[in-house]
XYZ file of C-alpha atoms in Angstrom:
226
model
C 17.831 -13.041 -35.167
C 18.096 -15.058 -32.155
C 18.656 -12.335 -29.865
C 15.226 -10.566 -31.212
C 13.266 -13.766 -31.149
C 14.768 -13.710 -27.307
C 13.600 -10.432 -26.853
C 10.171 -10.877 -27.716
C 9.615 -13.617 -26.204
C 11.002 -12.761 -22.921
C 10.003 -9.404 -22.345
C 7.231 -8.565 -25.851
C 5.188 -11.731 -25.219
C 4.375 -10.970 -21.170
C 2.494 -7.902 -22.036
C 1.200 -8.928 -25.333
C -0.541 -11.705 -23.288
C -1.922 -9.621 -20.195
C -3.716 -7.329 -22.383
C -4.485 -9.953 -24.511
C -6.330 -11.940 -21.293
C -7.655 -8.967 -19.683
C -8.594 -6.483 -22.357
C -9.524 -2.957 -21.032
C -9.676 -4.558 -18.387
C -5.874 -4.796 -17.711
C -5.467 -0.697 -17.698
C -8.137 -0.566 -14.554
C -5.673 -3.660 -13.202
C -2.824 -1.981 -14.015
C -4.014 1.507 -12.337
C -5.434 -0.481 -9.167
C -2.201 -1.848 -8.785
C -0.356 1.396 -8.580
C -2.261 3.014 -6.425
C -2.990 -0.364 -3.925
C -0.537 1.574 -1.162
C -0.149 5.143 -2.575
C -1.408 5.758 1.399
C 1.169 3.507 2.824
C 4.187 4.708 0.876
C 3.291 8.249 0.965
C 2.989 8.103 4.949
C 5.479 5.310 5.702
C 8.676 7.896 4.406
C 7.873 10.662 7.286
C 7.070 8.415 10.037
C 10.761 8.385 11.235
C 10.923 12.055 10.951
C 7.803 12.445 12.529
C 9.120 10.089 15.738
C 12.095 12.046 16.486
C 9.731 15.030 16.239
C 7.833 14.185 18.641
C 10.403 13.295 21.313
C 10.769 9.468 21.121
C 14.278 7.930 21.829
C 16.140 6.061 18.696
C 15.843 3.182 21.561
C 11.995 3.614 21.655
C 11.944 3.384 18.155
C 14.015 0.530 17.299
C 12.324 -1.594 19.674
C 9.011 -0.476 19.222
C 8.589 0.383 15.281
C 11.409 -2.160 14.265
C 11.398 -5.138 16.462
C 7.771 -5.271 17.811
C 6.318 -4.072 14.295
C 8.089 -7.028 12.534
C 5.885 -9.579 14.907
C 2.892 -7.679 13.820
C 3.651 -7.464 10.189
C 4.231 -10.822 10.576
C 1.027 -12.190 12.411
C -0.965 -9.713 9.994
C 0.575 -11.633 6.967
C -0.461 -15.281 8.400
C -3.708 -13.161 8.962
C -4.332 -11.997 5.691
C -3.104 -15.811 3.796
C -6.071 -17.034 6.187
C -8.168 -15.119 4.863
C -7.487 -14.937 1.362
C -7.588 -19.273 1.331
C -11.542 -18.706 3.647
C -12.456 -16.048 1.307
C -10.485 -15.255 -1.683
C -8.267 -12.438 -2.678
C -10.532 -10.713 -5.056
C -13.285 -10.164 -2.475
C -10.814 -9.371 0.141
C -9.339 -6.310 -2.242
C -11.398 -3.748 -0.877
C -10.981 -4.575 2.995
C -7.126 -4.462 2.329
C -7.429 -0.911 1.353
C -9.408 0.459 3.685
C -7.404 -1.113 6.128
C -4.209 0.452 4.745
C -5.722 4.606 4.600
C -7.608 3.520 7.889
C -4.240 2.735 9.722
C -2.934 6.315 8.880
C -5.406 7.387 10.873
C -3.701 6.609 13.837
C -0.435 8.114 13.326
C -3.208 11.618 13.443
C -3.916 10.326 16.720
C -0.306 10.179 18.017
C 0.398 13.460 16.367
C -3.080 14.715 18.368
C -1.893 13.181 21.801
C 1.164 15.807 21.051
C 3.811 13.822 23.434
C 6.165 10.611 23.247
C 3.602 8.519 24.800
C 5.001 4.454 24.291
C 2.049 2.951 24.347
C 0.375 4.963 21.972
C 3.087 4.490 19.979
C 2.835 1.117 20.209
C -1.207 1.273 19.095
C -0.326 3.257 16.072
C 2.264 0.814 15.111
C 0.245 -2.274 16.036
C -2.672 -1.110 13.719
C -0.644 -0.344 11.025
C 2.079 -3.526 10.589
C -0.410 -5.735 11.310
C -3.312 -3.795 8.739
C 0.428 -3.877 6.050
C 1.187 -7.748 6.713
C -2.823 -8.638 6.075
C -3.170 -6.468 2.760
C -0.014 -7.362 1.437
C -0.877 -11.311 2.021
C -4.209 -10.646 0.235
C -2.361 -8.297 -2.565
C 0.545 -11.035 -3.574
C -2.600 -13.869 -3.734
C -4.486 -11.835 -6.066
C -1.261 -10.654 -8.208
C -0.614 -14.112 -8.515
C -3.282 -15.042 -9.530
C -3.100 -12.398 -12.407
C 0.001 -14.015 -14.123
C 0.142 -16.389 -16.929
C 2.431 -19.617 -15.644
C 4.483 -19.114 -18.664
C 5.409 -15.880 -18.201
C 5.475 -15.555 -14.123
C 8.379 -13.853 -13.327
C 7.972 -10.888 -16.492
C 4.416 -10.154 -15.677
C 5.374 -10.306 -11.774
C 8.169 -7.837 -11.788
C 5.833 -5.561 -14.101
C 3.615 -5.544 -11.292
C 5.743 -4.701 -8.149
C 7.650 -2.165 -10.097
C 3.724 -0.336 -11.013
C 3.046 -0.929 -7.388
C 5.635 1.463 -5.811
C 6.180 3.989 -8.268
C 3.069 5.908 -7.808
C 4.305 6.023 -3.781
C 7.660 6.464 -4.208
C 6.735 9.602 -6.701
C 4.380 11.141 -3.904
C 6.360 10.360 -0.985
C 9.017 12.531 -2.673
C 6.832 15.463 -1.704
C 6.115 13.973 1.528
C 8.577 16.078 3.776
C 7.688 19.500 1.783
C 4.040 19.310 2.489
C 4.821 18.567 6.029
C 6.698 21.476 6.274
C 4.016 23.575 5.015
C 1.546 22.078 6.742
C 3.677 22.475 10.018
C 4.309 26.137 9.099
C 0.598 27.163 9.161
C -0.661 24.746 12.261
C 1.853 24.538 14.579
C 1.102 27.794 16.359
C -2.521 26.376 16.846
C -1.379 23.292 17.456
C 2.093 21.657 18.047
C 2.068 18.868 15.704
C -1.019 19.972 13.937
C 0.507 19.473 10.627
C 1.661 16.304 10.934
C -2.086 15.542 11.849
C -3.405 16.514 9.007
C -0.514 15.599 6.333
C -1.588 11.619 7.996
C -5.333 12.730 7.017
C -4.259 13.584 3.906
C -2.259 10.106 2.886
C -5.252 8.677 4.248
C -7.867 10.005 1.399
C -4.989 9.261 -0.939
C -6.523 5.500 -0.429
C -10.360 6.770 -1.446
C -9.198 6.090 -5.440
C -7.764 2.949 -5.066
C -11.037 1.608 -2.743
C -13.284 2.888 -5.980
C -10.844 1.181 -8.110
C -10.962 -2.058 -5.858
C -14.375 -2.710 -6.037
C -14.612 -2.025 -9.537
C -11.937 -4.916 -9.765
C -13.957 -6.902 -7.500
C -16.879 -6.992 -9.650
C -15.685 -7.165 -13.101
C -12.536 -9.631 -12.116
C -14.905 -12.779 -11.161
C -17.406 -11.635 -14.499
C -13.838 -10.763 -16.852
C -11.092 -12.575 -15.607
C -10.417 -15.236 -18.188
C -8.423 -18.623 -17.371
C -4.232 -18.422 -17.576
């Protein structure tokens, strides 16, 4: 008896009380929050296949993607808590996922360029830590702000784990639509499909911007106290 009263409480009683709070609401929420960085996880799992590619060193890539990226994901984070204490996260939700498809956009660019230039490899990257550090400050504020204080840590973990699986499920497909796409464009174009497979994770971010500003206006009307 102990161990079900346990149970419930610990794992039942979280999402009893977010769909309790929220209402229909909470299946939007829910849906928002699993597609937030569809874009970002669905690109982000060929861009190291996509370097070596195109000709860059493992030297170029450590230092640029891995060393120099962390400073911008990290100056995009301060960025983005700025931001979200000027403006709040809800109103910020939209901006965060433009930002994210938008930064894809420049991986199309390297791939156009067609050669191992550095320092447009060190645009692309640029745009897109420091566009990941800003919407993932303004994401964590507003999934914060989501939870009940008695049941933090539940409702919390339900919400990471929703906000990678939809990636993680397309990004497994990632490297076969590549292929294709590489298979029918390179002749007209060396790294043609890579150019368009980074347009495509791109408009994989149109859903979640609908879904964001539906959020945005029904979370400041809907969202009831913790």
């Amino acid at each position: 008896r102990q161990t079900l009263i346990f149970i419930y409480g610990a794992i039942a009683c979280p999402f009893v009380d977010f769909f309790a709070r929220y209402g229909w609401l909470a299946v939007v929420l829910l849906l928002f929050i699993g597609l937030f960085r569809l874009s970002d996880i669905a690109m982000g799992v060929m861009a190291n296949p996509f370097y070596i590619d195109m000709g860059f060193s493992l030297s170029q890539i450590a230092n640029v993607s891995k060393i120099y990226g962390f400073v911008m994901s990290i100056l995009g984070a301060l960025l983005g808590g700025a931001l979200v204490f000027r403006v709040g996260a809800a109103r910020l939700l939209a901006p965060a996922v433009f930002l994210i498809a938008a930064s894809n956009l420049t991986f199309a660019w390297l791939a156009w360029v067609g050669q191992p230039d550095p320092l447009v490899l060190t645009i692309a990257i640029s745009i897109d830590n420091l566009a990941g550090g800003m919407s993932g400050s303004i994401f964590i504020a507003f999934l914060s702000g989501l939870t009940n204080t008695t049941y933090t840590a539940t409702q919390y973990a339900l919400f990471s784990s929703i906000m990678t699986l939809p990636g993680k499920l397309m990004g497994g497909s990632s490297g076969w639509i590549v292929d294709r796409l590489q298979a029918d464009f390179s002749a007209t174009y060396k790294f043609g499909g890579y150019a368009i497979f980074f347009v495509y994770t791109a408009l994989l971010g149109l859903p979640a911007l609908v879904l964001a500003i539906i959020v945005r206006r029904r979370f400041e009307k809907e969202t009831p106290p913790s």
